[in-house]
Short mmCIF file of C-alpha atoms and ligand atoms in Angstrom, two decimals:
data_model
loop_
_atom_site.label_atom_id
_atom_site.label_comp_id
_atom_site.label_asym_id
_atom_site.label_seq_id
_atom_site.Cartn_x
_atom_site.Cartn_y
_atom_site.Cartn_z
CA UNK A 196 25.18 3.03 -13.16
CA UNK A 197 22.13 1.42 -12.43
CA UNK A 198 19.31 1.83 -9.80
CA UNK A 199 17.22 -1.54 -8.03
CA UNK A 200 15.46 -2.36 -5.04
CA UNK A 201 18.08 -4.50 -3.23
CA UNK A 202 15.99 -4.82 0.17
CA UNK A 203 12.52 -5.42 0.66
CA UNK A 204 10.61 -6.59 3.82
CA UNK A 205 7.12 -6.30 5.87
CA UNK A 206 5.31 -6.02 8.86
CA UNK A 207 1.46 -7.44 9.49
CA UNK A 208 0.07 -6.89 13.22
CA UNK A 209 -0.81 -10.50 14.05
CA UNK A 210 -4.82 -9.46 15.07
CA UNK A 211 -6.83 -10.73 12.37
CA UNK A 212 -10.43 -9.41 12.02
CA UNK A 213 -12.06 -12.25 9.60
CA UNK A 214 -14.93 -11.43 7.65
CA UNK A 215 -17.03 -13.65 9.43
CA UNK A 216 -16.79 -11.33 12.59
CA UNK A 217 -18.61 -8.70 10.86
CA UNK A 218 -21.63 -10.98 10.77
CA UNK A 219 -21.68 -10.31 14.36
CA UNK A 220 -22.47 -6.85 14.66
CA UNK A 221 -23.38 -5.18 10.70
CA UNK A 222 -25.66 -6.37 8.17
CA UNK A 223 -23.36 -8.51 6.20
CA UNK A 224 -22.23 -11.95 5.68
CA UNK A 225 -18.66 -14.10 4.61
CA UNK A 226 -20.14 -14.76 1.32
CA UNK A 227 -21.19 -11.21 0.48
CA UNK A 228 -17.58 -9.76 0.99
CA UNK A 229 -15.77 -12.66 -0.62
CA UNK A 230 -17.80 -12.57 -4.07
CA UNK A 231 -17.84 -8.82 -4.28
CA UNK A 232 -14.05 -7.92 -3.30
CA UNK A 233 -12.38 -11.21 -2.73
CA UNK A 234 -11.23 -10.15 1.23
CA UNK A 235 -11.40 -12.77 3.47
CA UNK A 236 -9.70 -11.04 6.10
CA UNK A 237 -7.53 -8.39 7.25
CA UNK A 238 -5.17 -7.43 10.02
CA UNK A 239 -5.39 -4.54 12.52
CA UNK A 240 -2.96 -2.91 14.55
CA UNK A 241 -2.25 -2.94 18.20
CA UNK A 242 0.44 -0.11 18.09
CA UNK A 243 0.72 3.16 15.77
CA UNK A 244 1.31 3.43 11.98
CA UNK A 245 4.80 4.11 12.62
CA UNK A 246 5.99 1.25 14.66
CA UNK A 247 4.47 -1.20 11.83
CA UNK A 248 6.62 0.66 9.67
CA UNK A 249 9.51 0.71 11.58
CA UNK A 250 9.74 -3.38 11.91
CA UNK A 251 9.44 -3.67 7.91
CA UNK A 252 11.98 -1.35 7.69
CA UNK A 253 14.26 -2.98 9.65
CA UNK A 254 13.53 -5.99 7.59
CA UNK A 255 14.45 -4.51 4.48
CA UNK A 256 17.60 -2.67 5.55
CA UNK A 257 18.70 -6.25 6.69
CA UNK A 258 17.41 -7.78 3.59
CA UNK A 259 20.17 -5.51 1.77
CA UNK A 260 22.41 -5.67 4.23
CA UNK A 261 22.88 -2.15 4.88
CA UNK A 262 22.78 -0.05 7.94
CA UNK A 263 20.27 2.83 8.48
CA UNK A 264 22.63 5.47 8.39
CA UNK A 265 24.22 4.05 4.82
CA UNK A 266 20.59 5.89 3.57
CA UNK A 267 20.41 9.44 2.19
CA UNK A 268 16.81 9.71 2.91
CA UNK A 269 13.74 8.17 4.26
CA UNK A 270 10.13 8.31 2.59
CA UNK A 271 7.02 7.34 4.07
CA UNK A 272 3.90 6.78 2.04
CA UNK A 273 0.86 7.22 4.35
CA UNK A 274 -2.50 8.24 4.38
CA UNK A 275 -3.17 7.54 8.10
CA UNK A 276 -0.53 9.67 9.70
CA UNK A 277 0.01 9.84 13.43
CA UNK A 278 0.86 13.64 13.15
CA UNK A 279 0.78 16.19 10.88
CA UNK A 280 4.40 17.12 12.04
CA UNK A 281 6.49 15.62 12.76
CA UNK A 282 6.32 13.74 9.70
CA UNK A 283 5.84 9.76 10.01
CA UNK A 284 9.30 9.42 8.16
CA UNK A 285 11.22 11.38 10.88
CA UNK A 286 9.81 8.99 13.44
CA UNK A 287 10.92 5.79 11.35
CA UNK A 288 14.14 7.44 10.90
CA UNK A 289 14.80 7.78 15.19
CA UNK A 290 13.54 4.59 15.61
CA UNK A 291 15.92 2.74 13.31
CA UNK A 292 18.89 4.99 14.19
CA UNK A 293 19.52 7.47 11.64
CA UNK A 294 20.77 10.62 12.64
CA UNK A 295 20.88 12.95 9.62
CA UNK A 296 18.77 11.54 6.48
CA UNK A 297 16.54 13.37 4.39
CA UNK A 298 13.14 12.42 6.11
CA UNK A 299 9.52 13.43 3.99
CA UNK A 300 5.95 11.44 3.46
CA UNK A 301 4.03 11.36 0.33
CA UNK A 302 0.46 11.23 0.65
CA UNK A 303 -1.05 10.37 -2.68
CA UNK A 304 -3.44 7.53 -0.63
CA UNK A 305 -3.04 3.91 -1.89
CA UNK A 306 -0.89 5.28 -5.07
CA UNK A 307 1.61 6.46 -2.56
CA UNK A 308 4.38 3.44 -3.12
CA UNK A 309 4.19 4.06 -6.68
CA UNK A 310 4.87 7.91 -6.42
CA UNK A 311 7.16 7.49 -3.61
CA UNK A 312 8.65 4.81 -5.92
CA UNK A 313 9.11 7.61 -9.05
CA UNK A 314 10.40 10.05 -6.69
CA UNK A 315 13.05 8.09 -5.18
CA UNK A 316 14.43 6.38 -8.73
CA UNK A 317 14.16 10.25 -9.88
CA UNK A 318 16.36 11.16 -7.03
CA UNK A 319 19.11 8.70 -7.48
CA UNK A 320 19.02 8.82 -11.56
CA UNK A 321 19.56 12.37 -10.80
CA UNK A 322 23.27 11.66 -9.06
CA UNK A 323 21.49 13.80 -5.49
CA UNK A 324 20.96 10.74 -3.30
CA UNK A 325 22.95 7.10 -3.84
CA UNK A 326 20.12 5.03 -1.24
CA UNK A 327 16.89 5.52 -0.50
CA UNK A 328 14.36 3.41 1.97
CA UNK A 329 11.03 3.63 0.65
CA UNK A 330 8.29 3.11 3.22
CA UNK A 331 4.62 2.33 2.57
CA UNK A 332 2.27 1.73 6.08
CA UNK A 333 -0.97 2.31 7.01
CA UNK A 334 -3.10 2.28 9.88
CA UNK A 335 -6.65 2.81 7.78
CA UNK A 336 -8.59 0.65 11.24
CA UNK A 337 -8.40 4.05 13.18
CA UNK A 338 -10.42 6.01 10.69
CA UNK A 339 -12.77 3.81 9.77
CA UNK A 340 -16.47 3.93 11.06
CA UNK A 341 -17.13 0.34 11.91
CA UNK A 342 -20.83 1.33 11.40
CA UNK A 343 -20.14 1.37 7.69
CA UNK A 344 -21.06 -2.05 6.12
CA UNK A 345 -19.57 -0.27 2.76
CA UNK A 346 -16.18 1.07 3.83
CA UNK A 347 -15.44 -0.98 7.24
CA UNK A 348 -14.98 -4.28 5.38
CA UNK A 349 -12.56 -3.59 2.90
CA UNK A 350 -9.43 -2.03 4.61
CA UNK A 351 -6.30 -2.99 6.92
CA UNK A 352 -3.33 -2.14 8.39
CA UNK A 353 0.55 -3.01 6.97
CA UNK A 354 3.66 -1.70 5.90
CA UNK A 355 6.28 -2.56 3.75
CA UNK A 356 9.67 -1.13 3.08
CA UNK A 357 12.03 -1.24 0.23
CA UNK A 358 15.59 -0.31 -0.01
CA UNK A 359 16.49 1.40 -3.73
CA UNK A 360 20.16 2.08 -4.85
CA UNK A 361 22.66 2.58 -7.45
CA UNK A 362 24.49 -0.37 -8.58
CA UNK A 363 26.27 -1.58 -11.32
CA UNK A 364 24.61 -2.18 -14.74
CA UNK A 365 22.11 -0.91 -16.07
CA UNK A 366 18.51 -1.68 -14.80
CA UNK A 367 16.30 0.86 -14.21
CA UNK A 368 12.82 2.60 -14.19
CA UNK A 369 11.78 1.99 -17.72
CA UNK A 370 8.83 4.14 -17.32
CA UNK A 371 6.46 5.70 -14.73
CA UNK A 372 2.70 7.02 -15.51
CA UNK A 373 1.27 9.10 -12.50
CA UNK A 374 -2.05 10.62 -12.69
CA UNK A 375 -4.74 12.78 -10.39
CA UNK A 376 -7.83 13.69 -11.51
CA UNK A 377 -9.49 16.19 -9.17
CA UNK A 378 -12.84 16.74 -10.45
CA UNK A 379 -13.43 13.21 -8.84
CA UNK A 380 -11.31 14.07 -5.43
CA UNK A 381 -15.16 13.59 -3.38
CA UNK A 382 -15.33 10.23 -4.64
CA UNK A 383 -13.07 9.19 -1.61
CA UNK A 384 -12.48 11.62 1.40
CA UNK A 385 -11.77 11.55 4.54
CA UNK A 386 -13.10 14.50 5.96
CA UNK A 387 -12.83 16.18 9.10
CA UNK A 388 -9.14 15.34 9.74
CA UNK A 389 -6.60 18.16 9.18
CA UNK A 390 -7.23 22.03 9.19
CA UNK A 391 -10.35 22.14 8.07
CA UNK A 392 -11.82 20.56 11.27
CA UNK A 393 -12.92 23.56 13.21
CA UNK A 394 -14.90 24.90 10.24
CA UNK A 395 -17.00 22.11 9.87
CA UNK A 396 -18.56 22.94 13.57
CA UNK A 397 -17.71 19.62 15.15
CA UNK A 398 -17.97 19.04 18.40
CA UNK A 399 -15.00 17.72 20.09
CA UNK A 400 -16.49 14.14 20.50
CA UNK A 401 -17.70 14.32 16.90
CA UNK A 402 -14.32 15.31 15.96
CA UNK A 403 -12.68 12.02 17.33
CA UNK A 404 -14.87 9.68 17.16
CA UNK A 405 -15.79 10.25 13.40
CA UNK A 406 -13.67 11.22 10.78
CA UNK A 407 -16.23 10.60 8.20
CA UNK A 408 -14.66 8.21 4.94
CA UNK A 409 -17.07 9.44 2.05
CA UNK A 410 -16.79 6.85 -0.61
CA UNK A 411 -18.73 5.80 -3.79
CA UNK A 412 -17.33 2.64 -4.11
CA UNK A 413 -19.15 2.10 -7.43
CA UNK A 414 -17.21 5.74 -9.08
CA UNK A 415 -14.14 4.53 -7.65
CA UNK A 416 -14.11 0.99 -9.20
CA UNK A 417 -14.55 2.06 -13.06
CA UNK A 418 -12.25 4.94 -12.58
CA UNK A 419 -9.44 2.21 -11.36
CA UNK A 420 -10.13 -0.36 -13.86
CA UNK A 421 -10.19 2.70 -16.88
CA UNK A 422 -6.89 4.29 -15.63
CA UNK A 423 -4.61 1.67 -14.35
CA UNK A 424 -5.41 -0.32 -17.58
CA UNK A 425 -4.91 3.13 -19.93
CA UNK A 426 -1.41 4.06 -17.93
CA UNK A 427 -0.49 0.22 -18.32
CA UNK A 428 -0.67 0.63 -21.90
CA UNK A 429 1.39 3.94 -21.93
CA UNK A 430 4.06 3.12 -19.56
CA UNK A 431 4.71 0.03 -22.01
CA UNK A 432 4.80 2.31 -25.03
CA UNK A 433 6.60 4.46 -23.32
CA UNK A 434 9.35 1.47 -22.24
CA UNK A 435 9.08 0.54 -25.54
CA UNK A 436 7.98 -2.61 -23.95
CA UNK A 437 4.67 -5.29 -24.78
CA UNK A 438 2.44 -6.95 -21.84
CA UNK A 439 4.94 -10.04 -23.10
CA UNK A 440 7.88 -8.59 -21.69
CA UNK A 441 6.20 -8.65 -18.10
CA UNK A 442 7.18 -11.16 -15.68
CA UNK A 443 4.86 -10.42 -12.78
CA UNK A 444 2.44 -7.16 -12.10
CA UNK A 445 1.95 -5.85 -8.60
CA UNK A 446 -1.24 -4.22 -8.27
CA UNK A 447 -2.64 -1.93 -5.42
CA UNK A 448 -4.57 -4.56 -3.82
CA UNK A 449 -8.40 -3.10 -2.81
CA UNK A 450 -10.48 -5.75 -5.05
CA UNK A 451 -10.14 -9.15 -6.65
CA UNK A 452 -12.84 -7.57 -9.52
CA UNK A 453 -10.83 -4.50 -10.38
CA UNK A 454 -7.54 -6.48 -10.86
CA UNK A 455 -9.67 -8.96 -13.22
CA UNK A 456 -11.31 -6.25 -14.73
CA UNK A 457 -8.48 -4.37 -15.31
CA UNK A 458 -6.21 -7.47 -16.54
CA UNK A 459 -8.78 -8.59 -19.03
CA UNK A 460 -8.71 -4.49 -20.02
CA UNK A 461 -4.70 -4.52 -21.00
CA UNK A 462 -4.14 -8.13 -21.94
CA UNK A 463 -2.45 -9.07 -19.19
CA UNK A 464 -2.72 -12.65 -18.11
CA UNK A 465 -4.38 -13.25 -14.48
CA UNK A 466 -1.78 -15.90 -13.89
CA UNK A 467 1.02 -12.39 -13.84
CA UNK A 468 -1.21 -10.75 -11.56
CA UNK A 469 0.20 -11.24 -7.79
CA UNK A 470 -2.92 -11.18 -5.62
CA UNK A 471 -2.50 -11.22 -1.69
CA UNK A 472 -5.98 -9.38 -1.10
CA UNK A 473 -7.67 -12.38 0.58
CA UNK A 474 -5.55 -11.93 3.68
CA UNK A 475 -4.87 -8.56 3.95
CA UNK A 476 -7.71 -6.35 2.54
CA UNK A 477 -6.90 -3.34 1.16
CA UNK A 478 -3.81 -1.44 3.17
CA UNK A 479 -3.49 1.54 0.80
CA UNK A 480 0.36 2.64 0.43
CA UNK A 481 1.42 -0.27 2.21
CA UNK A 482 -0.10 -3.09 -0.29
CA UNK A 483 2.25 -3.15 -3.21
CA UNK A 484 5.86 -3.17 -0.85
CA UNK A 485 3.64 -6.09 1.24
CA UNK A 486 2.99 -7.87 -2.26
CA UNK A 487 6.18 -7.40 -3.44
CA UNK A 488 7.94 -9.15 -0.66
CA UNK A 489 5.82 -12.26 -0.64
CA UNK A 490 5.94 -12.32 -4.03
CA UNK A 491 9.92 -12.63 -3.42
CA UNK A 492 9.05 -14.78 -0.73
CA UNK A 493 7.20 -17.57 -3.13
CA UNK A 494 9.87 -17.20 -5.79
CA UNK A 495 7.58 -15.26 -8.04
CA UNK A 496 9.91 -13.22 -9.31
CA UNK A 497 12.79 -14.22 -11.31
CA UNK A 498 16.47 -12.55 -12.26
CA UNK A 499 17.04 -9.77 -14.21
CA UNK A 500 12.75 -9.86 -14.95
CA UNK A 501 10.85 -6.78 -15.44
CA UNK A 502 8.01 -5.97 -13.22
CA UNK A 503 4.71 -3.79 -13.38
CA UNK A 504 3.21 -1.71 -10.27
CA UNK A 505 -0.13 -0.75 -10.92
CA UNK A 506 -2.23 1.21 -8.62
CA UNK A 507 -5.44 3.73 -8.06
CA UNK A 508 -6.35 5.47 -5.03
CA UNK A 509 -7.98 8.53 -3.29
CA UNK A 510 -7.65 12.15 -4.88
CA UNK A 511 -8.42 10.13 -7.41
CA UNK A 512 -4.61 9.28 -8.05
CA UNK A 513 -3.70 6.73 -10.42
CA UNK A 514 -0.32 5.10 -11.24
CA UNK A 515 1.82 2.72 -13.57
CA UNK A 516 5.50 2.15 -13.34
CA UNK A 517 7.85 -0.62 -14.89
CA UNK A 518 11.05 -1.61 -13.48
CA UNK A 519 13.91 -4.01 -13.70
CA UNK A 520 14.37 -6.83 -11.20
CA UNK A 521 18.14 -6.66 -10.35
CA UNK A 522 19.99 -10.46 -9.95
CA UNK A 523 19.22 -10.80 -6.34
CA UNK A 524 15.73 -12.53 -5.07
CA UNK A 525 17.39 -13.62 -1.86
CA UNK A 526 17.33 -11.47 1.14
CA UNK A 527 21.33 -10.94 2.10
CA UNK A 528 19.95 -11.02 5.81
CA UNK A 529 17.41 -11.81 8.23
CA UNK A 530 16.30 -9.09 10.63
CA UNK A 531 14.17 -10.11 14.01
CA UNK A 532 12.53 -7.07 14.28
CA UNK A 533 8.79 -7.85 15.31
CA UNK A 534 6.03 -6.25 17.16
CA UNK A 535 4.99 -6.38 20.56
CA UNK A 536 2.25 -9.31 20.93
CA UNK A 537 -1.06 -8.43 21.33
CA UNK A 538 -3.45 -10.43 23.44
CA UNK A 539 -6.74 -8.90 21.92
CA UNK A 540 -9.41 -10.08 19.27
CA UNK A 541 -9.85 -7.83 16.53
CA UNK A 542 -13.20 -7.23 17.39
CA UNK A 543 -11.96 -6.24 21.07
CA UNK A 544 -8.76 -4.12 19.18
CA UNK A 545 -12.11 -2.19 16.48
CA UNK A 546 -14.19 -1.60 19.33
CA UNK A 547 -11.24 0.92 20.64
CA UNK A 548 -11.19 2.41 17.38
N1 COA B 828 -22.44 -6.39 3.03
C1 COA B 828 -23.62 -6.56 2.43
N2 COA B 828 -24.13 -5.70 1.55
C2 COA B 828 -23.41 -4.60 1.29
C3 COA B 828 -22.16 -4.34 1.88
C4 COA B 828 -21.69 -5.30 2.79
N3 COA B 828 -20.49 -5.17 3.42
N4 COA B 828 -21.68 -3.18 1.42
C5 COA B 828 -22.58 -2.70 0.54
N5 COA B 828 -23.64 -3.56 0.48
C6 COA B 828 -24.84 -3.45 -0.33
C7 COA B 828 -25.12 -2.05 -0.81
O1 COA B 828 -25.80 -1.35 0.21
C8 COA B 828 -25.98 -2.31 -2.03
O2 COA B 828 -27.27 -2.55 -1.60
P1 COA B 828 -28.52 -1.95 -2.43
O3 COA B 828 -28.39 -2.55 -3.80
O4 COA B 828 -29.69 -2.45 -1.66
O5 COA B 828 -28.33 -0.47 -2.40
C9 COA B 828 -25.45 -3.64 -2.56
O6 COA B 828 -24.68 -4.22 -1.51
C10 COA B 828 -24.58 -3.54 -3.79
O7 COA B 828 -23.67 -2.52 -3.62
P2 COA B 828 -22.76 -2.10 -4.79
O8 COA B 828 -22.15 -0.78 -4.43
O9 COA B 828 -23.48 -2.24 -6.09
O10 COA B 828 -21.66 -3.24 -4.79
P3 COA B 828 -20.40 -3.33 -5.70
O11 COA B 828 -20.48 -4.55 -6.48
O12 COA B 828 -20.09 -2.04 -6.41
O13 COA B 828 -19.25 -3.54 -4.62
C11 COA B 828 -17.51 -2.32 -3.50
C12 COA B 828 -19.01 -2.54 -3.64
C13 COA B 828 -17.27 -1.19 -2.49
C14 COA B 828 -16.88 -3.61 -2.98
C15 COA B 828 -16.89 -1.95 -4.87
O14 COA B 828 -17.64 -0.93 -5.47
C16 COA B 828 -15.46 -1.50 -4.77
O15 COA B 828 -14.58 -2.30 -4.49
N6 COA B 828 -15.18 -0.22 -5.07
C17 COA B 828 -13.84 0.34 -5.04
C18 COA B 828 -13.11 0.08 -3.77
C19 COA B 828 -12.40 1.29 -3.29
O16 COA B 828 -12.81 2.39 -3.47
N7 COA B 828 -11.31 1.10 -2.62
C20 COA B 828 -10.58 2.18 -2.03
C21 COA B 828 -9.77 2.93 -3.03
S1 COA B 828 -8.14 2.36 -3.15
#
């Protein structure tokens, strides 16, 4: 038996906030954001987390042809919950039709696909689940403080879905490296959200109008380009595998200078690197399952090739897995799933924020 994603799809909310509308209320400029993280622009949501993930669900489930209730459980990866319970995955799970699943969310931040990917390999290698939709969406706009010059340009909202399952042969999760490393957990926060609100002494209006992203941008960006390059390195040894036997890397995508950084750190050639950042930003969990699928989508993944997730992210979480690509590249189906349309601006969809 072996396990691959046969399904994979996405959903972007069609408002895009370009960088050039940030010259219009912060102290920044186009050419600032472009030559320090390589975003041009980014998309932000009209509805909640969970209806962006719902729609690339449905596009993956079609993309395997499969039928919601052929899956044994349902995982989202999310940072930017709607509620604490019920969990995000439960909602996905009603809203495609799926009446008795195994539902959960990881929250590892933007290493959340990668973990969520471990988990549900683990679970099917282990003979407890036979098909598993993976889930990675994010609605970062809500929590950001559009104040922030630092933080406000560098995130947006996406999710993307894959469908993982046993099949015949014998590809599988050569290796997966995940890391935390606590002791630099206040390097990225997002405070007041959660339990801990009331003992902070927030008022209520401070309590929803500012969740308060702490962030040393500077911290974060060595700590991703040391670890994703050192667990690159072991999850080949470990695969008894060389950067050579790579056909294409996925990396979390936050900034075009970490993933150079970080390629010319583990010898992997930029040209493997699949970079979508310029259009997207940085959607945490939902960023590698977006790459993937228009990586699929511009045929940049071949049969039966072996590819390399990379990603680093708040706690400060780090990851590295290597799989096989199965024989398929070609979706079996088209879904039609899409979002409402939404007839605001970004800057008219940030300012309700
Ligand atoms: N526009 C203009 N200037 C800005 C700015 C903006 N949007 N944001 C910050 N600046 C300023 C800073 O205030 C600083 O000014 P100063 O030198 O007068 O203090 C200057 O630009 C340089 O800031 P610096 O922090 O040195 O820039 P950088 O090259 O490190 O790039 C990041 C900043 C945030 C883009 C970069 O550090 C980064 O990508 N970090 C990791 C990203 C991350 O954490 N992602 C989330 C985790 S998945």
């Amino acid at each position: 038996m072996g396990i691959e994603i046969t399904g994979w799809g996405k959903c972007l909310p069609p408002t895009i906030l370009k960088n050039e509308d940030f010259e219009t209320f912060l102290d920044t400029s186009n050419e600032w954001i472009v030559s320090r993280t390589g975003v041009k622009e980014r998309r932000i949501s009209h509805v909640p987390m969970t209806e962006l993930a719902t729609v690339a669900a449905k596009h993956a489930l079609a993309s395997a042809d499969k039928t919601a209730e052929e899956m044994d459980a349902i995982i989202v990866a999310t940072c930017t919950p709607e509620y604490t319970i019920p969990s995000s995955a439960s909602r996905v799970q009603e809203n495609i039709g799926n009446t008795s699943a195994a539902s959960f969310d990881i929250n590892s931040a933007c290493t959340g696909f990668v973990y969520g990917l471990t988990t549900a390999y683990g679970l099917i290698s282990s003979n407890v689940m036979n098909r598993i939709l993976l889930i990675g969406a994010e609605k970062v706009s809500y929590f950001l403080d559009w104040t922030q010059r630092d933080t406000a340009v560098l995130f947006g909202d996406a999710a993307g879905a894959v469908v993982i399952e046993n099949v015949d042969g014998d590809s599988k999760l050569h290796a997966s490296k995940l890391g935390c490393d606590p002791a630099q957990g206040k390097a990225l926060m997002l405070k007041n959200f959660g339990s801990n609100m009331k003992l902070n002494n927030l008022s209520i209006e401070e309590e929803t109008n500012f969740f308060g992203l702490t962030f040393d941008g500077q911290e974060v960006f060595k700590h991703a380009v040391r670890t994703m390059a050192k667990l690159a390195k072991e999850a080949l040894e470990e695969a008894n595998l060389t950067m050579e036997d790579i056909e294409l890397c996925i990396p979390h995508q936050a900034n075009a200078r970490i993933l150079q950084a970080t390629a010319r750190r583990c010898d992997l050639p930029l040209e493997k690197v699949f970079i979508n950042l310029d259009k997207y930003g940085n959607t945490s969990a939902a960023s590698i399952p977006v790459a993937l699928t228009e990586a699929l989508e511009q045929n940049k993944i071949k049969q039966n090739s072996k590819i390399l997730f990379l990603a680093f992210g708040a706690g400060l979480t780090s990851a590295a897995a290597i799989i096989d690509w199965g024989s398929r590249i070609q979706s079996i189906k088209k879904s039609r799933a899409t979002l409402p349309a939404c007839s605001k601006t970004g800057l008219e969809l940030i300012n309700q924020a």
